[in-house]
Coordinates of C-alpha atoms in Angstrom, one line a residue:
X1 CA 96.6 103.7 73.4
X2 CA 97.2 106.0 76.3
X3 CA 93.5 105.7 77.3
X4 CA 93.9 102.0 77.4
X5 CA 97.2 102.0 79.3
X6 CA 95.7 104.3 82.0
X7 CA 92.1 103.1 82.1
X8 CA 92.6 99.4 82.5
X9 CA 95.0 99.7 85.6
X10 CA 92.6 102.3 87.1
X11 CA 89.7 99.9 86.7
X12 CA 91.7 97.0 88.1
X13 CA 92.8 99.0 91.2
X14 CA 89.2 100.0 91.9
X15 CA 88.0 96.4 91.5
X16 CA 90.8 95.2 93.8
X17 CA 89.7 97.7 96.4
X18 CA 86.1 96.5 96.3
X19 CA 86.9 92.7 96.3
X20 CA 87.5 92.5 100.1
X21 CA 84.0 93.9 100.7
X22 CA 82.6 90.6 99.4
X23 CA 81.9 88.6 102.6
X24 CA 83.3 85.3 101.5
X25 CA 86.2 83.7 103.4
X26 CA 88.3 82.7 100.4
X27 CA 91.8 83.6 99.3
X28 CA 90.7 85.1 96.0
X29 CA 88.8 87.8 97.9
X30 CA 91.0 88.1 101.0
X31 CA 94.3 88.5 99.0
X32 CA 93.5 92.1 98.1
X33 CA 93.4 93.0 101.8
X34 CA 97.1 92.6 101.9
X35 CA 98.3 95.1 99.3
X36 CA 96.3 98.1 100.2
X37 CA 99.3 100.4 100.4
X38 CA 100.6 99.2 97.1
X39 CA 97.2 99.7 95.4
X40 CA 97.0 103.2 96.8
X41 CA 100.4 104.0 95.5
X42 CA 99.6 102.7 92.0
X43 CA 96.3 104.6 92.0
X44 CA 98.1 107.8 93.0
X45 CA 100.6 107.3 90.2
X46 CA 97.8 106.7 87.7
X47 CA 95.9 109.8 88.9
X48 CA 99.0 112.0 88.3
X49 CA 99.6 110.5 84.8
X50 CA 96.0 110.9 83.8
X51 CA 95.9 114.6 84.9
X52 CA 99.2 115.2 83.0
X53 CA 98.8 113.2 79.8
X54 CA 95.1 113.2 79.0
X55 CA 92.8 116.1 78.0
X56 CA 89.8 116.9 80.2
X57 CA 87.0 114.8 78.8
X58 CA 84.6 112.0 79.9
X59 CA 87.3 109.3 79.7
X60 CA 89.9 111.2 81.7
X61 CA 87.4 112.2 84.3
X62 CA 86.2 108.6 84.7
X63 CA 89.8 107.4 85.2
X64 CA 90.4 110.2 87.7
X65 CA 87.2 109.2 89.5
X66 CA 88.2 105.6 89.7
X67 CA 91.7 106.5 91.0
X68 CA 90.3 108.8 93.6
X69 CA 87.8 106.2 94.7
X70 CA 90.6 103.7 95.1
X71 CA 92.7 106.0 97.1
X72 CA 89.8 106.9 99.4
X73 CA 88.9 103.3 100.1
X74 CA 92.6 102.4 100.8
X75 CA 93.2 105.4 103.0
X76 CA 90.1 104.4 105.1
X77 CA 92.0 101.3 106.2
X78 CA 95.6 102.3 106.3
X79 CA 95.5 105.8 107.7
X80 CA 95.0 104.5 111.3
X81 CA 98.5 103.0 111.0
X82 CA 100.1 106.4 110.5
X83 CA 100.9 109.2 112.9
X84 CA 97.8 111.0 111.6
X85 CA 95.7 108.7 113.7
X86 CA 95.3 108.8 117.5
X87 CA 97.4 106.2 119.3
X88 CA 95.3 103.3 120.6
X89 CA 97.8 102.3 123.3
X90 CA 99.5 105.0 125.2
X91 CA 103.3 105.5 125.7
X92 CA 104.8 104.4 128.9
X93 CA 105.5 107.2 131.4
X94 CA 109.1 106.8 132.5
X95 CA 108.4 108.6 135.8
X96 CA 106.2 105.7 137.0
X97 CA 108.4 104.1 139.7
X98 CA 106.5 100.8 140.3
X99 CA 106.0 99.7 136.7
X100 CA 107.2 96.3 135.7
X101 CA 108.8 96.4 132.2
X102 CA 109.7 93.5 130.0
X103 CA 110.7 92.9 126.4
X104 CA 109.7 90.4 123.7
X105 CA 111.3 89.3 120.4
X106 CA 108.8 87.7 118.0
X107 CA 110.1 86.2 114.7
X108 CA 108.9 83.8 112.0
X109 CA 112.3 82.3 111.2
X110 CA 111.3 80.6 107.9
X111 CA 111.9 76.9 108.3
X112 CA 114.1 76.6 105.2
X113 CA 116.3 79.6 106.2
X114 CA 119.7 78.2 106.8
X115 CA 121.4 81.4 108.1
X116 CA 120.8 80.7 111.8
X117 CA 123.7 82.9 112.9
X118 CA 121.9 86.2 112.0
X119 CA 119.0 85.5 114.4
X120 CA 121.5 84.3 117.1
X121 CA 123.3 87.6 116.8
X122 CA 120.1 89.6 117.0
X123 CA 119.1 87.7 120.2
X124 CA 122.4 88.5 121.8
X125 CA 122.2 92.1 120.9
X126 CA 118.6 92.7 122.0
X127 CA 118.7 90.3 124.9
X128 CA 114.8 90.1 125.2
X129 CA 113.0 88.7 128.3
X130 CA 110.8 86.5 126.1
X131 CA 111.5 85.1 122.7
X132 CA 108.7 83.6 120.5
X133 CA 109.9 81.8 117.3
X134 CA 107.7 80.3 114.5
X135 CA 108.4 77.8 111.8
X136 CA 111.0 76.2 114.0
X137 CA 112.1 72.6 113.4
X138 CA 114.7 70.7 115.4
X139 CA 117.5 71.9 113.2
X140 CA 116.7 75.5 114.2
X141 CA 116.5 74.7 117.9
X142 CA 119.9 72.8 117.7
X143 CA 121.5 75.8 115.9
X144 CA 120.2 78.3 118.5
X145 CA 120.9 76.2 121.5
X146 CA 123.8 78.4 122.6
X147 CA 121.8 81.6 122.8
X148 CA 118.5 80.0 124.0
X149 CA 119.7 77.5 126.7
X150 CA 120.4 80.3 129.2
X151 CA 116.7 81.0 129.3
X152 CA 115.3 79.1 132.2
X153 CA 111.7 78.6 131.1
X154 CA 110.6 77.2 127.7
X155 CA 107.7 75.8 125.7
X156 CA 108.7 73.9 122.6
X157 CA 106.9 72.3 119.7
X158 CA 109.4 71.7 116.8
X159 CA 107.7 70.5 113.7
X160 CA 108.7 69.8 110.0
X161 CA 105.5 71.3 108.5
X162 CA 106.3 75.0 108.9
X163 CA 104.1 75.2 112.0
X164 CA 106.6 74.5 114.7
X165 CA 106.9 77.0 117.5
X166 CA 109.4 77.7 120.3
X167 CA 109.2 80.0 123.3
X168 CA 111.8 80.8 125.9
X169 CA 111.6 83.2 128.8
X170 CA 113.7 84.5 131.7
X171 CA 110.5 85.7 133.4
X172 CA 109.1 83.0 135.7
X173 CA 106.6 80.9 133.7
X174 CA 103.8 79.8 136.0
X175 CA 102.2 77.7 133.2
X176 CA 103.0 76.9 129.6
X177 CA 100.6 74.8 127.6
X178 CA 100.6 73.7 124.0
X179 CA 97.1 73.6 122.6
X180 CA 95.8 72.5 119.2
X181 CA 92.9 74.9 118.8
X182 CA 91.3 73.9 115.5
X183 CA 93.8 71.8 113.6
X184 CA 95.7 68.9 115.0
X185 CA 98.9 70.0 113.3
X186 CA 98.9 73.7 114.2
X187 CA 100.0 74.4 117.8
X188 CA 99.4 77.4 119.9
X189 CA 101.1 78.4 123.1
X190 CA 99.2 79.5 126.2
X191 CA 101.5 80.8 128.9
X192 CA 101.3 82.7 132.2
X193 CA 104.2 84.8 133.4
X194 CA 105.1 86.4 136.7
X195 CA 106.7 89.8 136.6
X196 CA 107.6 92.4 139.2
X197 CA 106.1 92.1 142.7
X198 CA 104.0 89.0 142.1
X199 CA 102.1 90.4 139.1
X200 CA 101.0 87.9 136.5
X201 CA 99.9 88.2 132.9
X202 CA 98.8 85.7 130.2
X203 CA 100.0 85.3 126.7
X204 CA 98.7 83.4 123.7
X205 CA 101.0 82.8 120.7
X206 CA 99.4 81.6 117.4
X207 CA 100.5 81.0 113.8
X208 CA 97.4 80.3 111.8
X209 CA 97.3 79.3 108.1
X210 CA 98.3 81.7 105.3
X211 CA 95.7 82.8 102.8
X212 CA 96.2 81.4 99.2
X213 CA 94.1 82.3 96.2
X214 CA 92.8 78.8 95.5
X215 CA 91.8 78.0 99.1
X216 CA 89.3 79.3 101.7
X217 CA 90.6 81.3 104.7
X218 CA 88.2 79.7 107.2
X219 CA 91.0 78.1 109.1
X220 CA 93.0 81.3 109.5
X221 CA 90.0 83.4 110.3
X222 CA 88.6 80.9 112.8
X223 CA 91.8 80.6 114.7
X224 CA 92.3 84.3 115.0
X225 CA 88.7 84.8 116.2
X226 CA 88.9 81.9 118.6
X227 CA 92.0 83.6 120.2
X228 CA 89.8 86.7 120.5
X229 CA 87.1 84.7 122.3
X230 CA 89.7 83.3 124.7
X231 CA 90.9 86.8 125.4
X232 CA 87.4 87.8 126.5
X233 CA 87.5 85.2 129.3
X234 CA 90.9 86.5 130.7
X235 CA 91.3 86.9 134.4
X236 CA 94.6 88.7 134.1
X237 CA 96.3 91.2 131.8
X238 CA 96.8 89.5 128.4
X239 CA 99.0 89.6 125.3
X240 CA 98.2 87.9 122.0
X241 CA 101.1 87.7 119.5
X242 CA 102.4 85.8 116.5
X243 CA 102.5 85.6 112.7
X244 CA 98.7 85.8 112.1
X245 CA 99.1 85.6 108.3
X246 CA 96.6 88.5 108.2
X247 CA 97.1 92.2 107.9
X248 CA 96.5 94.7 110.6
X249 CA 93.6 96.4 108.8
X250 CA 91.7 93.4 107.6
X251 CA 88.1 92.8 108.6
X252 CA 89.1 89.6 110.5
X253 CA 91.8 91.4 112.6
X254 CA 89.5 94.4 113.3
X255 CA 86.7 91.9 114.3
X256 CA 89.3 90.2 116.6
X257 CA 90.0 93.5 118.3
X258 CA 86.3 94.2 118.8
X259 CA 85.7 90.7 120.3
X260 CA 88.9 90.5 122.4
X261 CA 88.8 94.2 123.5
X262 CA 92.6 94.2 123.0
X263 CA 94.7 97.1 121.7
X264 CA 97.0 97.4 118.7
X265 CA 100.1 99.4 119.5
X266 CA 100.7 100.2 115.8
X267 CA 97.6 102.3 115.5
X268 CA 98.8 105.9 115.4
X269 CA 102.4 104.9 115.1
X270 CA 103.1 103.0 111.9
X271 CA 102.5 99.9 109.8
X272 CA 105.7 98.0 110.8
X273 CA 105.5 95.9 107.6
X274 CA 107.2 92.6 108.3
X275 CA 106.5 90.5 105.2
X276 CA 108.0 90.1 102.6
X277 CA 111.4 91.0 103.9
X278 CA 113.0 90.0 100.5
X279 CA 110.8 92.3 98.3
X280 CA 110.8 96.0 99.3
X281 CA 107.7 97.0 97.3
X282 CA 105.5 94.0 98.4
X283 CA 105.4 94.4 102.2
X284 CA 102.6 94.5 104.7
X285 CA 102.1 93.9 108.5
X286 CA 101.7 90.2 109.1
X287 CA 103.4 89.9 112.5
X288 CA 101.3 91.2 115.3
X289 CA 101.0 91.9 119.0
X290 CA 97.9 92.9 120.8
X291 CA 97.6 93.7 124.5
X292 CA 95.0 94.4 127.2
X293 CA 94.5 97.9 128.6
X294 CA 96.7 97.2 131.7
X295 CA 99.9 97.6 129.5
X296 CA 101.6 100.6 128.2
X297 CA 104.0 100.6 125.3
X298 CA 107.6 101.4 126.0
X299 CA 109.0 100.7 122.5
X300 CA 108.2 98.9 119.3
X301 CA 110.7 98.3 116.4
X302 CA 111.1 96.2 113.3
X303 CA 114.5 94.5 113.4
X304 CA 116.9 93.9 110.5
X305 CA 116.5 90.9 108.3
X306 CA 117.7 87.6 109.6
X307 CA 117.4 85.8 106.3
X308 CA 113.7 84.9 106.7
X309 CA 110.9 86.2 104.6
X310 CA 109.7 87.9 107.8
X311 CA 111.4 90.7 109.7
X312 CA 111.6 90.1 113.5
X313 CA 109.7 92.5 115.8
X314 CA 110.9 93.7 119.1
X315 CA 108.6 95.1 121.8
X316 CA 108.8 96.5 125.3
X317 CA 105.8 96.8 127.5
X318 CA 105.1 98.0 131.0
X319 CA 102.4 96.5 133.2
X320 CA 100.9 99.5 135.0
X321 CA 97.2 98.5 135.3
X322 CA 95.8 102.0 135.2
X323 CA 96.4 104.3 132.2
X324 CA 94.7 106.2 129.5
X325 CA 94.3 103.5 126.9
X326 CA 91.1 103.7 124.8
X327 CA 89.4 100.4 124.1
X328 CA 88.2 99.4 120.6
X329 CA 84.6 99.4 119.7
X330 CA 82.4 96.7 121.2
X331 CA 81.6 93.7 119.1
X332 CA 78.4 93.7 117.1
X333 CA 75.9 90.8 116.9
X334 CA 77.3 90.1 113.4
X335 CA 80.8 89.9 114.8
X336 CA 79.8 87.3 117.4
X337 CA 77.6 85.3 115.0
X338 CA 80.2 85.3 112.2
X339 CA 82.9 84.2 114.7
X340 CA 80.8 81.4 116.0
X341 CA 80.0 80.2 112.4
X342 CA 83.6 80.2 111.3
X343 CA 84.9 78.5 114.4
X344 CA 82.1 75.9 114.2
X345 CA 82.8 75.2 110.5
X346 CA 86.6 74.8 111.0
X347 CA 86.1 72.7 114.2
X348 CA 84.0 70.3 112.2
X349 CA 86.7 69.7 109.5
X350 CA 89.6 67.3 109.6
X351 CA 92.3 68.2 107.1
X352 CA 96.0 69.0 106.6
X353 CA 97.1 72.6 107.2
X354 CA 97.5 74.9 104.2
X355 CA 101.1 75.5 103.2
X356 CA 102.7 72.7 105.2
X357 CA 104.7 71.5 102.2
X358 CA 106.1 74.9 101.1
X359 CA 109.6 73.9 102.3
X360 CA 109.6 70.7 100.1

């Protein structure tokens, strides 16, 4: 009985670790990308139990081998989001006198979350220069009017399908466009801001579809990669942010970084798991910010819960242009071809977004 109780979970953990290697854009395979930390923790627990409870024989050695294989695979992906890995984006040097520094608060509010006051208090406390909110309907905007109205510049697209977005800024907004990249019901924001002595930077905010086990992930993957392609055409410093519904270590996100040549400030610092805020053991990094090499990171923090299933994230950046940031690897031919294929496939489909009726 002990062999069964240890062997089956060890085999499952190894299988779950191998599933994401299957190159099929479908939720049944992509879902195991999310829980790498949890799978590694379970495999470590099984490894210890096997060593303690079972005698040394072929069965126990097999179970130990499966657990070690699982841990090795998971560490390959998650170790870069620990202090054991070199930082991809450098810390801001406070001695730089001419640096232009600004802050952002990014939050998926959860459309059905009725506790609007908690987010309002967070905004008042943090007082960010730019606020990007996702899953906002008109009820949310009405409830936050008191704290958001003082911001002079805004882009707003409230919707009732969990894909609404709202952005406000005290930085001068030179342009703010709402674009429907691949789905007519999923907006994205494309803005240009002025900061400091006439310096400009661009920002793309996206909220692609979530992966679910019975549906393909082509829409999500294609939108993320399309944002990466847009970043390659940038003429100014750029930031891409939002609830990407993808984890920081997935193949899609890593491909995005190679294509866009943007940096992930979490690498070498921490995972900053933002979802699910309601379940401590089931958390992973879904809310992201990526930046071009002209920025340095001043601070990054996960904020307390505001009643949503996502934690808010607060960032401070400095636009310095020249620093010691190290760029990601260049994209391979496979990266470019796969991105083109996914974007072309999704662009040719006409359908409702996944998850738009979750609040019903």
